[in-house]
XYZ file of C-alpha atoms in Angstrom:
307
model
C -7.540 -1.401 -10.568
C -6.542 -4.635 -12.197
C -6.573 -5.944 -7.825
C -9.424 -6.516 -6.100
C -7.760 -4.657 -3.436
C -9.700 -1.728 -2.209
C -7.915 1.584 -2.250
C -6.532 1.995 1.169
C -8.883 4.633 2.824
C -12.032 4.908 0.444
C -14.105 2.454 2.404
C -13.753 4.692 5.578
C -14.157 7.481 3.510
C -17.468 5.873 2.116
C -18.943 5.089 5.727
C -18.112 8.761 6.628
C -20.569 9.856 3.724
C -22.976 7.762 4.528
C -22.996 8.534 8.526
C -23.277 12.084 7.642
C -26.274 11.399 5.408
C -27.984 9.923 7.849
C -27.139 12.188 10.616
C -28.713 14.852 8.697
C -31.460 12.500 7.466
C -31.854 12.242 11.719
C -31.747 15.878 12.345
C -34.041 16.399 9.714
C -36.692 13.861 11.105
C -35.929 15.365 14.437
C -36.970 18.827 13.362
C -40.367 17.417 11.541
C -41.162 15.481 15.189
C -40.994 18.308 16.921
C -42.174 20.592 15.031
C -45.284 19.206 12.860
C -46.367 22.530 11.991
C -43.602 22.138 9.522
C -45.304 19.187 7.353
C -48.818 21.214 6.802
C -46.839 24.009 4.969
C -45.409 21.124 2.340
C -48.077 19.731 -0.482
C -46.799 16.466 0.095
C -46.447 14.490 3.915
C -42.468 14.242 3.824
C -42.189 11.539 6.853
C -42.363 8.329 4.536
C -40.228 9.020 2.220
C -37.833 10.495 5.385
C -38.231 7.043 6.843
C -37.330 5.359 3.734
C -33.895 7.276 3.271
C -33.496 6.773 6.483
C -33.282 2.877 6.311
C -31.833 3.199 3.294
C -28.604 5.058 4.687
C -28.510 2.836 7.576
C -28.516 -0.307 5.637
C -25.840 0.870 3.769
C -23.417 2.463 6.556
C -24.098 -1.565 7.857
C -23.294 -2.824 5.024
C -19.931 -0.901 4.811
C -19.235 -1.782 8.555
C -19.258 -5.334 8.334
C -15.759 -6.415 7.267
C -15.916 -10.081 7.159
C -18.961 -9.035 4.745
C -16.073 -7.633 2.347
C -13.961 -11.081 2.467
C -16.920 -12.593 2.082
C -18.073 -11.268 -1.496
C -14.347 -9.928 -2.919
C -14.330 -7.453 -6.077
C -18.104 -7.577 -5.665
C -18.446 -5.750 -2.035
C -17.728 -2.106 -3.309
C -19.399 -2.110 -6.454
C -22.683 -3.475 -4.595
C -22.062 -0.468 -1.868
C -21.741 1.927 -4.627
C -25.107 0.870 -6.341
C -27.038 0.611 -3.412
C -25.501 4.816 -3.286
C -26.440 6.284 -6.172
C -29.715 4.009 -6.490
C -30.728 5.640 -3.024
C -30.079 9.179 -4.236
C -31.685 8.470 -7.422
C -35.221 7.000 -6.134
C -34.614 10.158 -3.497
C -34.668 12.850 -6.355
C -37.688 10.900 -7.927
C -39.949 10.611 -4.763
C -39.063 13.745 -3.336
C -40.084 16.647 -4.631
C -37.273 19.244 -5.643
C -36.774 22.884 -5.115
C -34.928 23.645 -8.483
C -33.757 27.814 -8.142
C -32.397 27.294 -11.653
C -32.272 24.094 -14.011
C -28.431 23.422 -13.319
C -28.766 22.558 -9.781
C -26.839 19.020 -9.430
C -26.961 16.820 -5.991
C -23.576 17.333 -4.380
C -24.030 13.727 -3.123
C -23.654 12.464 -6.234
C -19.997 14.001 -6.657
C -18.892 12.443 -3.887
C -20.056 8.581 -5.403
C -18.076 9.823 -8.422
C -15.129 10.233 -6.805
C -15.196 7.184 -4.622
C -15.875 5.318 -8.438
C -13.017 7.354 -9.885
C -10.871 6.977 -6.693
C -10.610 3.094 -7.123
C -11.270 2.018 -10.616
C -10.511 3.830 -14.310
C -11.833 6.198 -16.340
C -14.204 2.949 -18.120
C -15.595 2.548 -14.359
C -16.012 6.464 -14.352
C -18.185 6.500 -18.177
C -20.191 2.951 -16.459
C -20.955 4.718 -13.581
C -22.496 7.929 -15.370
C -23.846 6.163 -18.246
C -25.644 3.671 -16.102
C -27.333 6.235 -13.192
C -27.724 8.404 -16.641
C -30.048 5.378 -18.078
C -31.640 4.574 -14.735
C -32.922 7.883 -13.908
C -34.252 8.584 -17.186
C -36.280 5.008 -17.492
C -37.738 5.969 -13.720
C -38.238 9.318 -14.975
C -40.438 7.801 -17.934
C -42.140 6.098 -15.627
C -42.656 8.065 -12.763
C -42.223 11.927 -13.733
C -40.397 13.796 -11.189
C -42.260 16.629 -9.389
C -39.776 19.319 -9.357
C -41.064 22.732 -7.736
C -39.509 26.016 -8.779
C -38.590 29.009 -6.612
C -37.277 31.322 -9.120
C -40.209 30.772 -12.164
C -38.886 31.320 -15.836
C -41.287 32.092 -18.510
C -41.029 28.533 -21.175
C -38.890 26.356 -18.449
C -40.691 23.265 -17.702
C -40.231 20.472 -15.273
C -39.189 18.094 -18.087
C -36.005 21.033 -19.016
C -35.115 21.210 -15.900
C -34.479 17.618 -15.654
C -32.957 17.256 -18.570
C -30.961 20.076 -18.462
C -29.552 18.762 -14.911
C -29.205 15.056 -16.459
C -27.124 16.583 -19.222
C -25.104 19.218 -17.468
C -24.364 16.343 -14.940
C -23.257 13.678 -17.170
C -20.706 15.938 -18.778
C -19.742 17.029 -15.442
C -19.215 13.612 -13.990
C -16.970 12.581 -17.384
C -14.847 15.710 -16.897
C -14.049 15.748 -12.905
C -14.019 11.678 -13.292
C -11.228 11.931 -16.251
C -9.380 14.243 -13.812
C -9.504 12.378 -10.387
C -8.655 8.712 -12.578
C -5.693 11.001 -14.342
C -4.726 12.108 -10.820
C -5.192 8.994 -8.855
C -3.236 7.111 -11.641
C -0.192 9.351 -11.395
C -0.488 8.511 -7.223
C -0.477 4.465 -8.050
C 2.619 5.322 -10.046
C 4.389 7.335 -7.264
C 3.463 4.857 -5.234
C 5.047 2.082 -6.990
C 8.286 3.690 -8.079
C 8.423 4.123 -4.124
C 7.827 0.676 -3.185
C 10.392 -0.251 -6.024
C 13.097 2.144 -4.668
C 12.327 1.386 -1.151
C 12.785 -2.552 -2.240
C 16.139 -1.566 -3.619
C 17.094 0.102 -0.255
C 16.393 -2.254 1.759
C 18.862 -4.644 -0.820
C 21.236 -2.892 -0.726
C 21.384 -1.683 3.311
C 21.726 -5.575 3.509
C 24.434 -5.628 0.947
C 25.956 -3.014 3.157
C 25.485 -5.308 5.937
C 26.912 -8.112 4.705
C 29.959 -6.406 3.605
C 30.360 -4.525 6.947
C 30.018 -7.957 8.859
C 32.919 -9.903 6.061
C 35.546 -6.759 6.282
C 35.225 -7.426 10.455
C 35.594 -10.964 10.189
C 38.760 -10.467 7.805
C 40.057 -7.900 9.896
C 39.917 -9.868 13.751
C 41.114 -13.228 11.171
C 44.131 -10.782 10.081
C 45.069 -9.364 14.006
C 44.833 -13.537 15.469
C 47.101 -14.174 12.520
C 49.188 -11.811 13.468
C 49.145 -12.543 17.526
C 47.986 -15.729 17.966
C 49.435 -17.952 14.875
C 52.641 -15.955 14.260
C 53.306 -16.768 18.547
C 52.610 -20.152 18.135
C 54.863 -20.249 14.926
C 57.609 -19.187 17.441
C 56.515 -21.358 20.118
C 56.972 -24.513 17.580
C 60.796 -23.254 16.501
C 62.050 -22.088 19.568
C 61.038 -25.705 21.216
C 62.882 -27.264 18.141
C 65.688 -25.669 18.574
C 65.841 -26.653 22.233
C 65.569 -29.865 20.893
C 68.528 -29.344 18.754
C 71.055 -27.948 21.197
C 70.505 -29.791 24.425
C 72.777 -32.289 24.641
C 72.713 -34.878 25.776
C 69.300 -34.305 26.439
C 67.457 -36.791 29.102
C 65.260 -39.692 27.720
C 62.649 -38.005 29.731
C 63.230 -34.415 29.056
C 63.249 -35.368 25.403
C 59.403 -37.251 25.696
C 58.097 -33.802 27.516
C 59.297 -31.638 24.684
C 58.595 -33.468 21.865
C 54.896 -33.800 23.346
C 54.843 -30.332 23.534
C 56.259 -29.824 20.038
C 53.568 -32.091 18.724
C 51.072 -30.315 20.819
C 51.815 -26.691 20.096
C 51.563 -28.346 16.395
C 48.668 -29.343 16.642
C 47.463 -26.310 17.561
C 48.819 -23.918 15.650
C 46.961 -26.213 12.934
C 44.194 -25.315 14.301
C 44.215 -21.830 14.621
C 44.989 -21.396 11.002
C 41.715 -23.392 10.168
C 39.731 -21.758 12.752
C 41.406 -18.205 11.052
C 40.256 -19.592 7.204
C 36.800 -19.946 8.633
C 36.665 -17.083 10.452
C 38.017 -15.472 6.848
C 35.287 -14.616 4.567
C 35.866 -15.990 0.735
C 36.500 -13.349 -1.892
C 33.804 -14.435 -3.667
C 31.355 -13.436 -0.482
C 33.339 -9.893 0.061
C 33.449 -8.737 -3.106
C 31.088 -10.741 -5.233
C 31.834 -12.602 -8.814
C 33.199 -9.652 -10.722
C 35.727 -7.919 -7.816
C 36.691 -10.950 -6.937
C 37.940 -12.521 -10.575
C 39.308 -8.819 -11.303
C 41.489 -9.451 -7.538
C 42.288 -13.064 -8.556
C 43.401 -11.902 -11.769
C 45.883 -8.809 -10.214
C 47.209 -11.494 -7.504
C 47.964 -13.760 -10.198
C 49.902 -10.760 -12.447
C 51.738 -9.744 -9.394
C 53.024 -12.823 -8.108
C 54.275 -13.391 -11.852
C 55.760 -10.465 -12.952
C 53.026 -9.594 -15.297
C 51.120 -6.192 -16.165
């Protein structure tokens, strides 16, 4: 991701894996408490290395509980989590002896640290990721070789095949699954954005919508008090002047009432008709630029006897 964002759901996804790690880690050291007989029928005493995963697992699931932890360190928080992962598993396979049934058996644990890489970054983050656990477990393997105990013997397969047999067969298979879930998870980032773009436009135009709904109301209740209101007042203002006109001789006094009223009835019918322009919205806010030239241009045709 070019972000820093973390994918949403991966770091939840992350503590579950390494909760259920350690629970099993627990059970595990559960079953050796209680029953020691267990440990004497093992060449090696399993409890401190069961100790170490243990704090191992729960320093990480800390680790990825702690969320002012990630604001704290940015683009660095998951990439440290994801070390401190496969460098766990790693130093596990080395200190712990193995029970290999055939020389292609690959950690399932390791998958799912391959996905959570392949899940948030690209394929380059994917080839890193295997390249780099590749070269670390071969320079520990160099230095400490791994004991690896085999239940199904085969006549010529040694420790050192089996291991590099599995580091092979599991680099290619971390390439291949991580081209697919960065191929997959890429195609999702797209979807995602063509939806955020189209819900973007939807929400633009139910406004436009909006607006347009609220501009034909106001035209239409400035169109019915033009009609009522205005057009009664218009009729109020001639009828008075014509009572003006025909009463006569009209009283001095008579005459002062309905001129007032003529001047008052004036004044406002001048004010509905500003009140109804306000009220009115603009052609330019109904219809935007282009309707409303192409109306201003048809009013102007029609009132001059063009085509």
């Amino acid at each position: 991701m070019k972000s820093g964002s973390v994918e949403p759901g991966l770091l939840r996804v992350f503590r579950w894996y390494a909760g259920l790690r350690l629970a099993l880690y627990l059970l595990a050291g559960l079953r050796f408490l209680f029953r020691p007989d267990i440990s004497s029928r093992i060449e090696f005493d399993p409890l401190p290395y069961l100790w170490l995963t243990l704090l191992g697992l729960a320093t990480l699931l800390i680790y990825l509980s702690l969320p002012w932890l990630q604001r704290k360190m940015g683009r660095a928080y998951l990439p440290v989590g994801i070390i401190l992962a496969a460098s766990s598993l790693i130093l596990e396979r080395l200190f712990t002896p193995s029970f290999a049934i055939w020389f292609w058996q690959l950690d399932p644990f390791f998958y799912v640290i391959l996905i959570l890489v392949a899940w948030q970054y690209d394929f380059r983050a994917v080839l890193l990721f295997t390249l780099g656990t590749s070269a670390l477990e071969i320079t520990l393997n160099l230095l400490i070789p791994q004991q690896i105990i085999i239940l199904d013997q085969i006549e010529g397969i040694t420790n050192q095949m089996i291991a590099i047999g599995s580091l092979i067969l599991r680099t290619f298979s971390f390439l291949i699954i991580g081209f697919v879930i960065t191929r997959l998870v890429s195609a999702q980032r797209q979807q995602r954005k063509a939806l955020a773009e189209a819900n973007l436009k939807l929400v633009q135009y139910a406004a436009t919508v909006e607006q347009l709904t609220i501009s034909r109301e106001r035209n239409r209740l400035s169109r019915e008090l033009h009609d009522t209101l205005a057009h009664t007042l218009s009729a109020l203002v001639v009828q008075i002047d014509a009572v003006i006109a025909v009463w006569e001789p009209i009283p001095a006094r008579a005459r002062e009432m309905l001129e007032g009223m003529l001047e008052t009835t004036r004044r406002g019918l001048d004010e509905t008709r500003r009140s109804l322009r306000a009220l009115r919205a603009a052609p330019l806010e109904e219809m935007g630029l282009a309707l409303a030239l192409s109306a201003l241009a048809e009013d102007f045709a029609a009132r001059n006897g063009m085509s």
